[in-house]
Short mmCIF file of C-alpha atoms in Angstrom, two decimals:
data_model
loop_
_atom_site.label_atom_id
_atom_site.label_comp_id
_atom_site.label_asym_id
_atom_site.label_seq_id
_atom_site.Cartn_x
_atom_site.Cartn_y
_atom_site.Cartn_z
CA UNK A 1 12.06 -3.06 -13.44
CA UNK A 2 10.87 -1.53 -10.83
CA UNK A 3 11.80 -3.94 -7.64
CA UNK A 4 12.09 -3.63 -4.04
CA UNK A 5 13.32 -5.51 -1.48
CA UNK A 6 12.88 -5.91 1.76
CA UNK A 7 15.23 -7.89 4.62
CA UNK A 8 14.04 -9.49 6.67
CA UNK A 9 10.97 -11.38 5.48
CA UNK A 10 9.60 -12.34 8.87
CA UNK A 11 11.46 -11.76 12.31
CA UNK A 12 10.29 -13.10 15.68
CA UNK A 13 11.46 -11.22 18.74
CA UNK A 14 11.82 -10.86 22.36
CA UNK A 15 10.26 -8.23 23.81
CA UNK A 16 11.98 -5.03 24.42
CA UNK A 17 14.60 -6.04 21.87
CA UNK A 18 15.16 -3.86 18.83
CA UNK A 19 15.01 -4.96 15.13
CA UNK A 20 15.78 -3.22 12.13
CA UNK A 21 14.41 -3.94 9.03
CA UNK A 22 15.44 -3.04 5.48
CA UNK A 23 14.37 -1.73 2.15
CA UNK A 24 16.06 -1.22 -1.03
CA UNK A 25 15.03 -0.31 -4.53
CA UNK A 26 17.12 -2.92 -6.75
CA UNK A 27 17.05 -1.01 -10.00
CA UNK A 28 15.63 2.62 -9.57
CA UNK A 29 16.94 5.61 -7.42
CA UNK A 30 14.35 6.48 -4.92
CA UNK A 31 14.66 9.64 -3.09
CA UNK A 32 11.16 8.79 -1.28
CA UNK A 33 10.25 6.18 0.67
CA UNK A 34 7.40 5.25 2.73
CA UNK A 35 6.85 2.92 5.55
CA UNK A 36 3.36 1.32 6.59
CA UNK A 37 2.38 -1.37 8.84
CA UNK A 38 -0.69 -3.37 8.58
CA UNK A 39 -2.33 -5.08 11.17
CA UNK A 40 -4.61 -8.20 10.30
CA UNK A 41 -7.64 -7.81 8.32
CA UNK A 42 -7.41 -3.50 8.11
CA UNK A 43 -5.46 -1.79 5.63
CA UNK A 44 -2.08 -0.01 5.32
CA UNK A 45 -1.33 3.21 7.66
CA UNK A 46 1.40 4.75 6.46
CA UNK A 47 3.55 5.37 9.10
CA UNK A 48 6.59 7.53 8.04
CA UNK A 49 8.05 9.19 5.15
CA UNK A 50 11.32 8.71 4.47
CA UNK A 51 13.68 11.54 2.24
CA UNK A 52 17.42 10.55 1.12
CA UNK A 53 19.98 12.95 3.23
CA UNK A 54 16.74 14.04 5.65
CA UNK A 55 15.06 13.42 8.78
CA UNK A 56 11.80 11.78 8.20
CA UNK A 57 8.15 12.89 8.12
CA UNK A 58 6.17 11.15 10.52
CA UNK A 59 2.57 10.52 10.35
CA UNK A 60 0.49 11.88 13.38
CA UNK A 61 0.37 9.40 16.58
CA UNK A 62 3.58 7.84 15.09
CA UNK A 63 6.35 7.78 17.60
CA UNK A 64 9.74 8.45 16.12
CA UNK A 65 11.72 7.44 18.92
CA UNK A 66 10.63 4.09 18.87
CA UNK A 67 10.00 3.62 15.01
CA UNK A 68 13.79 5.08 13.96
CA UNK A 69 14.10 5.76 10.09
CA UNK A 70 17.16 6.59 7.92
CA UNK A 71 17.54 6.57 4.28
CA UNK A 72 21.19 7.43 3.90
CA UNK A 73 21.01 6.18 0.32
CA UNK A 74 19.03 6.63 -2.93
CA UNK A 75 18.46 2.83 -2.71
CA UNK A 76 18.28 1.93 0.89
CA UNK A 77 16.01 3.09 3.59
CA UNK A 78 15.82 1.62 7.44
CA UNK A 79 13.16 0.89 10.21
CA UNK A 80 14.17 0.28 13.60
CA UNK A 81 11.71 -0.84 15.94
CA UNK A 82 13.44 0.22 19.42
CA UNK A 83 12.67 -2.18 22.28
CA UNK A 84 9.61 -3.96 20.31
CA UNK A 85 6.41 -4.89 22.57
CA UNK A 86 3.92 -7.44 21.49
CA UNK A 87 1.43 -4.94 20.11
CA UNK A 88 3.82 -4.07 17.52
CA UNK A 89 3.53 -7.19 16.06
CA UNK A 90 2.45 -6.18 12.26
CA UNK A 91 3.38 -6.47 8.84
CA UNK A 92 5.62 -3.76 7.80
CA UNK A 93 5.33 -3.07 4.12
CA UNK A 94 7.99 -0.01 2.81
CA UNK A 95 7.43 1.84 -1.37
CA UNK A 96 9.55 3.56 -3.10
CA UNK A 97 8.99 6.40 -5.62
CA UNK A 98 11.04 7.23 -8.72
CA UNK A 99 13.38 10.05 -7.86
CA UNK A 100 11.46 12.66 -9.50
CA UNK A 101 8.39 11.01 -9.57
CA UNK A 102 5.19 12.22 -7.96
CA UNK A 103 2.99 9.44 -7.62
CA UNK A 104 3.22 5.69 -8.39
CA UNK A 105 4.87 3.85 -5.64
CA UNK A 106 6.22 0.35 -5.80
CA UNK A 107 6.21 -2.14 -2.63
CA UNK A 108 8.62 -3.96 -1.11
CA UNK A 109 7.12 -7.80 -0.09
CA UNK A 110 6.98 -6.72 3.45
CA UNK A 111 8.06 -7.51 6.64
CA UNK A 112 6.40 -9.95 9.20
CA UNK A 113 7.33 -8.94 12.89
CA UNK A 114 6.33 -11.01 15.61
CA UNK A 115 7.43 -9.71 19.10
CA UNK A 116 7.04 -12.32 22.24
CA UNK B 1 -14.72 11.13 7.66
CA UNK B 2 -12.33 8.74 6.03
CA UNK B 3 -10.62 9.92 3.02
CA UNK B 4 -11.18 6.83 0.66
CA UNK B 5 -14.03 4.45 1.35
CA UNK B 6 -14.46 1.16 -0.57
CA UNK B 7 -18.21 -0.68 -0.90
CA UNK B 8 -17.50 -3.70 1.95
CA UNK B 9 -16.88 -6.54 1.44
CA UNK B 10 -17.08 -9.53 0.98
CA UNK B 11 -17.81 -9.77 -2.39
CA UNK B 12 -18.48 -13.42 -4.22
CA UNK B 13 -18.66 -13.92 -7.80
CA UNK B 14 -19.25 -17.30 -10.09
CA UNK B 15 -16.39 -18.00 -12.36
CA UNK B 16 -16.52 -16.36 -15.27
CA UNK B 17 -18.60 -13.56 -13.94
CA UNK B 18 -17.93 -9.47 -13.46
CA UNK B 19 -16.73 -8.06 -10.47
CA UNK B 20 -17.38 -4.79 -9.78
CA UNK B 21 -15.46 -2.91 -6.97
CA UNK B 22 -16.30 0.94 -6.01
CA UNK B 23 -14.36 3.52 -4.13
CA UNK B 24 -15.03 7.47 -3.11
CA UNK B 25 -12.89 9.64 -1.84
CA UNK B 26 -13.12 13.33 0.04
CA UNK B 27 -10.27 15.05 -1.84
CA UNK B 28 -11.75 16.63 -4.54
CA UNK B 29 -7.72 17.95 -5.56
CA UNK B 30 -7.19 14.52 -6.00
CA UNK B 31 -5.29 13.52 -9.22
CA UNK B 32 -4.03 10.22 -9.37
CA UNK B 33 -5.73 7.07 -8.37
CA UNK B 34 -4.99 3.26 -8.02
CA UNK B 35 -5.99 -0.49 -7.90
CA UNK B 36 -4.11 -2.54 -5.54
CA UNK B 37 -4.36 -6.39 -5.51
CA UNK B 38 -3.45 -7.56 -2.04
CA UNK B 39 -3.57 -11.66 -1.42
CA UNK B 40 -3.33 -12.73 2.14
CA UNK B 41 -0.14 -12.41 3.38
CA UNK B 42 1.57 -10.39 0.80
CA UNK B 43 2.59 -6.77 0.33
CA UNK B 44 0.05 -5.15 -2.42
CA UNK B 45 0.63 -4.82 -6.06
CA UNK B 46 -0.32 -2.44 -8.47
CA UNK B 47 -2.93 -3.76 -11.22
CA UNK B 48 -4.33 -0.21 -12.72
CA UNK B 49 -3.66 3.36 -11.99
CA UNK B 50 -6.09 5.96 -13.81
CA UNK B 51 -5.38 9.89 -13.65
CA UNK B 52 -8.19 11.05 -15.93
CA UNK B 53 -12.21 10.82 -16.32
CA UNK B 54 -13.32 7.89 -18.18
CA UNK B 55 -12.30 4.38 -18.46
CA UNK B 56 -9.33 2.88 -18.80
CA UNK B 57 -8.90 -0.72 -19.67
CA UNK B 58 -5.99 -3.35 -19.00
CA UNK B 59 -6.92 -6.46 -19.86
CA UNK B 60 -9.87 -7.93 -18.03
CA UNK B 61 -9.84 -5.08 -15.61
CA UNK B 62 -11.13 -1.99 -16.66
CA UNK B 63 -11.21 1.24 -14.07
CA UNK B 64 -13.47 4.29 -14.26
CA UNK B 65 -12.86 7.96 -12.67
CA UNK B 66 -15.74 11.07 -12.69
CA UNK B 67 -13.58 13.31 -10.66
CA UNK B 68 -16.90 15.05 -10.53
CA UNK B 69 -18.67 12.75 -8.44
CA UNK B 70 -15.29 11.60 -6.59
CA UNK B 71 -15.97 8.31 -7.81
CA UNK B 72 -13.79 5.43 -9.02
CA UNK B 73 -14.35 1.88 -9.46
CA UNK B 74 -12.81 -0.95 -11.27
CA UNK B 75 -14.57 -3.72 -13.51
CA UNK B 76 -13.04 -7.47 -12.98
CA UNK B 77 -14.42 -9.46 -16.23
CA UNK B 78 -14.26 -13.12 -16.92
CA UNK B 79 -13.63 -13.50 -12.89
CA UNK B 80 -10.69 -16.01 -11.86
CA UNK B 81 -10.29 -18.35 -9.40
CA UNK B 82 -6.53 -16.57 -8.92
CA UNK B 83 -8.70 -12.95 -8.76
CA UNK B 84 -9.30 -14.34 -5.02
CA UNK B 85 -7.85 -11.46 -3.60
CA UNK B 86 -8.13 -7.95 -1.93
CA UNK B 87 -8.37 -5.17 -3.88
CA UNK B 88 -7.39 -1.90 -2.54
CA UNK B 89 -8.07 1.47 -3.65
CA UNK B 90 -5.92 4.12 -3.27
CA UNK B 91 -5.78 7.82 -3.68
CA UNK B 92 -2.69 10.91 -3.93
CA UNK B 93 -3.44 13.15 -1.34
CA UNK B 94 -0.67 15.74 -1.15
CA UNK B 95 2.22 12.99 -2.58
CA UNK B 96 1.00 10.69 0.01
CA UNK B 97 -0.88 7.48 -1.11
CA UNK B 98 -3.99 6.90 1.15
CA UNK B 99 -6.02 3.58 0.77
CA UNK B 100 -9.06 2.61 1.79
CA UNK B 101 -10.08 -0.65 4.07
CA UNK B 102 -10.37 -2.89 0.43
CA UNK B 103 -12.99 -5.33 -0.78
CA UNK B 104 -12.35 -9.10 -0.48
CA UNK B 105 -13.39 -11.01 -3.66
CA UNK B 106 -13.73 -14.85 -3.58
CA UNK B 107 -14.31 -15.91 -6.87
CA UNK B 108 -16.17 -19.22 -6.40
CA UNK B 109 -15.11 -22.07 -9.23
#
């Protein structure tokens, strides 16, 4: 139990193109999600926190015109990278919490952009 | 100052050896902490979460919180080839998780 998903697994872009990636919870409701991006060798940032029905929570010097969230389901929540740039090239990595629950999060397998 | 900061890395062990990984972190309100396992190129997964003092033991890894010191750390025994990884502590700070920068481990064969 416990799985999530993410689509796609790696994506290579053109730059200034957008690309949205997804992240569902296969067998568990999840009224929270969270989004984080890693960049080689440091660790995850989270970047966003996403609520079913509500606008995200973004973390401070997170742009949320460029990195567009919605989570208009208990089992599927959305990044959009708006017109990508090559220093957004990172591994994005989304969790999901047990509706309810107030601490153990489960992670997708992430999400390997590569903008040109 | 960082919230959760992990002894650096990396960190080599013989087969068959312990491997002992420590973490602090500034949030004294702090309640629930965690043991990732991150290999390279792959999201993280979850090997031991630990909410109260003492030790708590899962098989051949065994994690220890004093929430009095702000301390937690996690034992690796009978090291693994397949324990190659980075491990990744993590800490609740106001339903948010926050991790610190990890420890490599290279278990040599």
């Amino acid at each position: 139990g416990a799985v999530v998903s993410q689509h796609p697994s790696w994506v290579i872009c053109k730059s200034g193109t957008s690309v949205k990636i997804e992240c569902r919870s296969l067998d568990f409701q999840a009224t929270t999600m969270f989004w984080y991006r890693q960049f080689p060798k440091q660790s995850l940032m989270l970047m966003a926190t996403s609520n079913e029905g509500s606008k995200a929570t973004y973390e401070q010097g997170v742009e949320k015109d460029k990195f567009l969230i919605n989570h208009a389901s208990l089992t599927l929540s959305t990044l959009t990278v708006t017109s990508a740039h090559p220093e957004d090239s990172s591994f994005y990595i989304c969790s999901a919490r047990f509706a309810g629950g107030i601490s153990e999060q489960f992670f997708g397998p992430g999400t390997r952009l590569t903008v040109l | 100052q960082k919230e959760v900061e992990q002894n650096s890395g990396p960190l080599s062990v013989p087969e068959g050896a312990i491997a002992s990984l420590n973490c602090t972190y500034s949030d004294r309100g702090s309640q629930s902490f965690f043991w990732y396992r991150q290999y390279s190129g792959k999201s993280p997964e979850l090997i031991m979460s630990i909410y109260s003092n003492g030790d708590k033991e899962d098989g051949r890894f065994t994690a220890q919180l004093n929430k009095a010191s702000q301390y937690v750390s996690l034992l690796i025994r009978d090291s693994q080839p397949s324990d190659s990884a980075t491990y990744l502590c993590a800490v609740i700070n106001d339903y948010k998780l926050s991790f610190g920068a990890g420890t490599t481990v290279t278990v040599r064969a």
